[in-house]
JSON list of C-alpha atoms in Angstrom, two decimals:
[
{"chain": "A", "resi": 4, "resn": "MET", "atom": "CA", "xyz": [9.51, 22.82, 0.02]},
{"chain": "A", "resi": 5, "resn": "ILE", "atom": "CA", "xyz": [6.33, 20.78, -0.44]},
{"chain": "A", "resi": 6, "resn": "ASN", "atom": "CA", "xyz": [6.55, 17.02, 0.06]},
{"chain": "A", "resi": 7, "resn": "VAL", "atom": "CA", "xyz": [3.89, 15.26, -1.98]},
{"chain": "A", "resi": 8, "resn": "GLN", "atom": "CA", "xyz": [3.66, 11.49, -1.75]},
{"chain": "A", "resi": 9, "resn": "ALA", "atom": "CA", "xyz": [1.25, 9.09, -3.38]},
{"chain": "A", "resi": 10, "resn": "PRO", "atom": "CA", "xyz": [-0.67, 6.94, -0.90]},
{"chain": "A", "resi": 11, "resn": "ASP", "atom": "CA", "xyz": [0.97, 3.57, -0.29]},
{"chain": "A", "resi": 12, "resn": "SER", "atom": "CA", "xyz": [-2.29, 1.68, 0.23]},
{"chain": "A", "resi": 13, "resn": "ILE", "atom": "CA", "xyz": [-4.89, 0.90, -2.39]},
{"chain": "A", "resi": 14, "resn": "LEU", "atom": "CA", "xyz": [-7.93, -1.34, -2.57]},
{"chain": "A", "resi": 15, "resn": "PHE", "atom": "CA", "xyz": [-8.35, -3.35, -5.74]},
{"chain": "A", "resi": 16, "resn": "SER", "atom": "CA", "xyz": [-11.56, -2.78, -7.70]},
{"chain": "A", "resi": 17, "resn": "GLN", "atom": "CA", "xyz": [-11.61, -6.52, -8.42]},
{"chain": "A", "resi": 18, "resn": "PRO", "atom": "CA", "xyz": [-10.32, -8.74, -5.59]},
{"chain": "A", "resi": 19, "resn": "GLY", "atom": "CA", "xyz": [-8.29, -11.77, -6.68]},
{"chain": "A", "resi": 20, "resn": "VAL", "atom": "CA", "xyz": [-7.57, -15.25, -5.38]},
{"chain": "A", "resi": 21, "resn": "GLY", "atom": "CA", "xyz": [-4.24, -16.17, -3.84]},
{"chain": "A", "resi": 22, "resn": "LYS", "atom": "CA", "xyz": [-2.73, -19.12, -1.99]},
{"chain": "A", "resi": 23, "resn": "VAL", "atom": "CA", "xyz": [-0.84, -18.87, 1.30]},
{"chain": "A", "resi": 24, "resn": "GLU", "atom": "CA", "xyz": [2.77, -20.04, 1.09]},
{"chain": "A", "resi": 25, "resn": "ARG", "atom": "CA", "xyz": [3.98, -18.82, 4.52]},
{"chain": "A", "resi": 26, "resn": "THR", "atom": "CA", "xyz": [1.72, -18.54, 7.59]},
{"chain": "A", "resi": 27, "resn": "ILE", "atom": "CA", "xyz": [-0.04, -15.19, 8.12]},
{"chain": "A", "resi": 28, "resn": "THR", "atom": "CA", "xyz": [-1.32, -14.05, 11.53]},
{"chain": "A", "resi": 29, "resn": "PRO", "atom": "CA", "xyz": [-2.81, -10.74, 12.71]},
{"chain": "A", "resi": 30, "resn": "THR", "atom": "CA", "xyz": [0.62, -9.72, 14.03]},
{"chain": "A", "resi": 31, "resn": "LYS", "atom": "CA", "xyz": [2.93, -11.42, 11.55]},
{"chain": "A", "resi": 32, "resn": "PRO", "atom": "CA", "xyz": [2.98, -11.01, 7.76]},
{"chain": "A", "resi": 33, "resn": "GLY", "atom": "CA", "xyz": [3.46, -14.05, 5.56]},
{"chain": "A", "resi": 34, "resn": "ARG", "atom": "CA", "xyz": [3.67, -14.83, 1.88]},
{"chain": "A", "resi": 35, "resn": "VAL", "atom": "CA", "xyz": [1.13, -15.67, -0.83]},
{"chain": "A", "resi": 36, "resn": "LYS", "atom": "CA", "xyz": [1.22, -16.81, -4.42]},
{"chain": "A", "resi": 37, "resn": "PHE", "atom": "CA", "xyz": [-0.87, -14.42, -6.51]},
{"chain": "A", "resi": 38, "resn": "LYS", "atom": "CA", "xyz": [-0.96, -14.24, -10.30]},
{"chain": "A", "resi": 39, "resn": "ALA", "atom": "CA", "xyz": [1.96, -16.70, -10.64]},
{"chain": "A", "resi": 40, "resn": "THR", "atom": "CA", "xyz": [4.25, -14.62, -8.39]},
{"chain": "A", "resi": 41, "resn": "TYR", "atom": "CA", "xyz": [5.10, -14.75, -4.69]},
{"chain": "A", "resi": 42, "resn": "TRP", "atom": "CA", "xyz": [4.34, -11.65, -2.61]},
{"chain": "A", "resi": 43, "resn": "PRO", "atom": "CA", "xyz": [4.64, -10.56, 1.01]},
{"chain": "A", "resi": 44, "resn": "ALA", "atom": "CA", "xyz": [1.14, -10.44, 2.49]},
{"chain": "A", "resi": 45, "resn": "ARG", "atom": "CA", "xyz": [-0.66, -9.49, 5.65]},
{"chain": "A", "resi": 46, "resn": "LEU", "atom": "CA", "xyz": [-4.21, -9.59, 6.92]},
{"chain": "A", "resi": 47, "resn": "CYS", "atom": "CA", "xyz": [-6.26, -6.59, 5.92]},
{"chain": "A", "resi": 48, "resn": "ASP", "atom": "CA", "xyz": [-8.21, -6.79, 9.19]},
{"chain": "A", "resi": 49, "resn": "HIS", "atom": "CA", "xyz": [-5.79, -6.73, 12.11]},
{"chain": "A", "resi": 50, "resn": "ASP", "atom": "CA", "xyz": [-8.72, -7.14, 14.52]},
{"chain": "A", "resi": 51, "resn": "SER", "atom": "CA", "xyz": [-9.48, -10.63, 13.24]},
{"chain": "A", "resi": 52, "resn": "GLN", "atom": "CA", "xyz": [-8.20, -13.61, 15.19]},
{"chain": "A", "resi": 53, "resn": "VAL", "atom": "CA", "xyz": [-7.59, -15.77, 12.13]},
{"chain": "A", "resi": 54, "resn": "THR", "atom": "CA", "xyz": [-4.38, -17.56, 11.23]},
{"chain": "A", "resi": 55, "resn": "LEU", "atom": "CA", "xyz": [-3.86, -18.48, 7.58]},
{"chain": "A", "resi": 56, "resn": "VAL", "atom": "CA", "xyz": [-1.63, -21.48, 6.97]},
{"chain": "A", "resi": 57, "resn": "PRO", "atom": "CA", "xyz": [0.12, -22.75, 3.83]},
{"chain": "A", "resi": 58, "resn": "ASP", "atom": "CA", "xyz": [-2.27, -23.91, 1.10]},
{"chain": "A", "resi": 59, "resn": "ASP", "atom": "CA", "xyz": [-5.19, -21.83, 2.47]},
{"chain": "A", "resi": 60, "resn": "GLN", "atom": "CA", "xyz": [-6.92, -19.79, -0.22]},
{"chain": "A", "resi": 61, "resn": "VAL", "atom": "CA", "xyz": [-7.23, -16.05, 0.37]},
{"chain": "A", "resi": 62, "resn": "THR", "atom": "CA", "xyz": [-8.88, -13.12, -1.32]},
{"chain": "A", "resi": 63, "resn": "VAL", "atom": "CA", "xyz": [-6.43, -10.36, -2.21]},
{"chain": "A", "resi": 64, "resn": "VAL", "atom": "CA", "xyz": [-8.28, -7.08, -1.63]},
{"chain": "A", "resi": 65, "resn": "GLY", "atom": "CA", "xyz": [-5.50, -4.51, -1.98]},
{"chain": "A", "resi": 66, "resn": "ARG", "atom": "CA", "xyz": [-1.89, -3.67, -1.30]},
{"chain": "A", "resi": 67, "resn": "HIS", "atom": "CA", "xyz": [0.26, -1.49, 0.91]},
{"chain": "A", "resi": 68, "resn": "GLY", "atom": "CA", "xyz": [3.48, -0.81, -0.97]},
{"chain": "A", "resi": 69, "resn": "ILE", "atom": "CA", "xyz": [4.40, -4.25, -2.30]},
{"chain": "A", "resi": 70, "resn": "THR", "atom": "CA", "xyz": [2.65, -6.10, 0.54]},
{"chain": "A", "resi": 71, "resn": "LEU", "atom": "CA", "xyz": [-0.68, -7.62, -0.46]},
{"chain": "A", "resi": 72, "resn": "LEU", "atom": "CA", "xyz": [-3.67, -7.15, 1.85]},
{"chain": "A", "resi": 73, "resn": "VAL", "atom": "CA", "xyz": [-5.65, -10.37, 2.20]},
{"chain": "A", "resi": 74, "resn": "VAL", "atom": "CA", "xyz": [-8.75, -11.77, 3.85]},
{"chain": "A", "resi": 75, "resn": "PRO", "atom": "CA", "xyz": [-9.68, -15.44, 4.25]},
{"chain": "A", "resi": 76, "resn": "ALA", "atom": "CA", "xyz": [-11.41, -17.02, 1.26]},
{"chain": "A", "resi": 77, "resn": "GLY", "atom": "CA", "xyz": [-15.16, -16.86, 1.80]},
{"chain": "A", "resi": 78, "resn": "TYR", "atom": "CA", "xyz": [-14.94, -13.60, 3.73]},
{"chain": "A", "resi": 79, "resn": "ILE", "atom": "CA", "xyz": [-18.10, -11.66, 2.89]},
{"chain": "A", "resi": 80, "resn": "SER", "atom": "CA", "xyz": [-17.34, -9.27, 0.07]},
{"chain": "A", "resi": 81, "resn": "PRO", "atom": "CA", "xyz": [-19.41, -7.24, -2.37]},
{"chain": "A", "resi": 82, "resn": "GLY", "atom": "CA", "xyz": [-21.13, -9.22, -5.07]},
{"chain": "A", "resi": 83, "resn": "ASN", "atom": "CA", "xyz": [-20.49, -12.74, -3.79]},
{"chain": "A", "resi": 84, "resn": "LEU", "atom": "CA", "xyz": [-24.13, -13.53, -3.08]},
{"chain": "A", "resi": 85, "resn": "PRO", "atom": "CA", "xyz": [-26.79, -14.59, -5.63]},
{"chain": "A", "resi": 86, "resn": "GLU", "atom": "CA", "xyz": [-29.14, -11.75, -6.51]},
{"chain": "A", "resi": 87, "resn": "ASP", "atom": "CA", "xyz": [-32.15, -13.77, -7.65]},
{"chain": "A", "resi": 88, "resn": "GLU", "atom": "CA", "xyz": [-33.58, -14.57, -4.19]},
{"chain": "A", "resi": 89, "resn": "ALA", "atom": "CA", "xyz": [-36.00, -12.25, -2.37]},
{"chain": "A", "resi": 90, "resn": "GLY", "atom": "CA", "xyz": [-34.19, -9.84, -0.09]},
{"chain": "A", "resi": 91, "resn": "VAL", "atom": "CA", "xyz": [-30.74, -10.92, -1.18]},
{"chain": "A", "resi": 92, "resn": "GLN", "atom": "CA", "xyz": [-30.08, -7.76, -3.19]},
{"chain": "A", "resi": 93, "resn": "GLU", "atom": "CA", "xyz": [-30.79, -5.65, -0.12]},
{"chain": "A", "resi": 94, "resn": "ALA", "atom": "CA", "xyz": [-28.58, -7.91, 2.04]},
{"chain": "A", "resi": 95, "resn": "SER", "atom": "CA", "xyz": [-25.84, -7.79, -0.58]},
{"chain": "A", "resi": 96, "resn": "GLU", "atom": "CA", "xyz": [-25.94, -3.99, -0.66]},
{"chain": "A", "resi": 97, "resn": "SER", "atom": "CA", "xyz": [-25.83, -3.86, 3.13]},
{"chain": "A", "resi": 98, "resn": "GLN", "atom": "CA", "xyz": [-22.91, -6.32, 3.26]},
{"chain": "A", "resi": 99, "resn": "SER", "atom": "CA", "xyz": [-21.11, -4.41, 0.50]},
{"chain": "A", "resi": 100, "resn": "LEU", "atom": "CA", "xyz": [-21.42, -1.23, 2.51]},
{"chain": "A", "resi": 101, "resn": "GLY", "atom": "CA", "xyz": [-20.26, -3.07, 5.65]},
{"chain": "A", "resi": 102, "resn": "PHE", "atom": "CA", "xyz": [-17.27, -4.52, 3.81]},
{"chain": "A", "resi": 103, "resn": "THR", "atom": "CA", "xyz": [-16.29, -1.11, 2.44]},
{"chain": "A", "resi": 104, "resn": "GLN", "atom": "CA", "xyz": [-16.73, 0.56, 5.82]},
{"chain": "A", "resi": 105, "resn": "LYS", "atom": "CA", "xyz": [-14.69, -2.15, 7.55]},
{"chain": "A", "resi": 106, "resn": "LEU", "atom": "CA", "xyz": [-11.82, -1.84, 5.07]},
{"chain": "A", "resi": 107, "resn": "SER", "atom": "CA", "xyz": [-11.92, 1.95, 5.33]},
{"chain": "A", "resi": 108, "resn": "SER", "atom": "CA", "xyz": [-11.80, 1.67, 9.10]},
{"chain": "A", "resi": 109, "resn": "VAL", "atom": "CA", "xyz": [-8.84, -0.70, 8.93]},
{"chain": "A", "resi": 110, "resn": "PHE", "atom": "CA", "xyz": [-6.96, 1.65, 6.59]},
{"chain": "A", "resi": 111, "resn": "SER", "atom": "CA", "xyz": [-7.66, 4.68, 8.77]},
{"chain": "A", "resi": 112, "resn": "LYS", "atom": "CA", "xyz": [-6.39, 2.86, 11.87]},
{"chain": "A", "resi": 113, "resn": "LEU", "atom": "CA", "xyz": [-3.24, 1.69, 10.14]},
{"chain": "A", "resi": 114, "resn": "TRP", "atom": "CA", "xyz": [-2.33, 4.65, 7.99]},
{"chain": "A", "resi": 115, "resn": "GLY", "atom": "CA", "xyz": [-4.75, 7.42, 8.93]}
]
């Protein structure tokens, strides 16, 4: 018998904004309000030493099952820099690649 399961973790093509309702630490999931609904949430990057407290804004970058994967608001993500300054496009592309590689690394550590 073949057991085929869909992956539990996905990254959103368009990250969204959420608000912390219950404290989130690298070792303890919390809760966020996202799109008018409350969801369990945890940090996408378990290596970070950040603690998110109620009322902090977060960027929702994906989900694992029904648990949202979040990063602190302002975390460098693709496309959040202006592209009209000299060298910024190159920096943005480099940071986008770094962001993608970091998230891929996190996923492979957790569920690889």
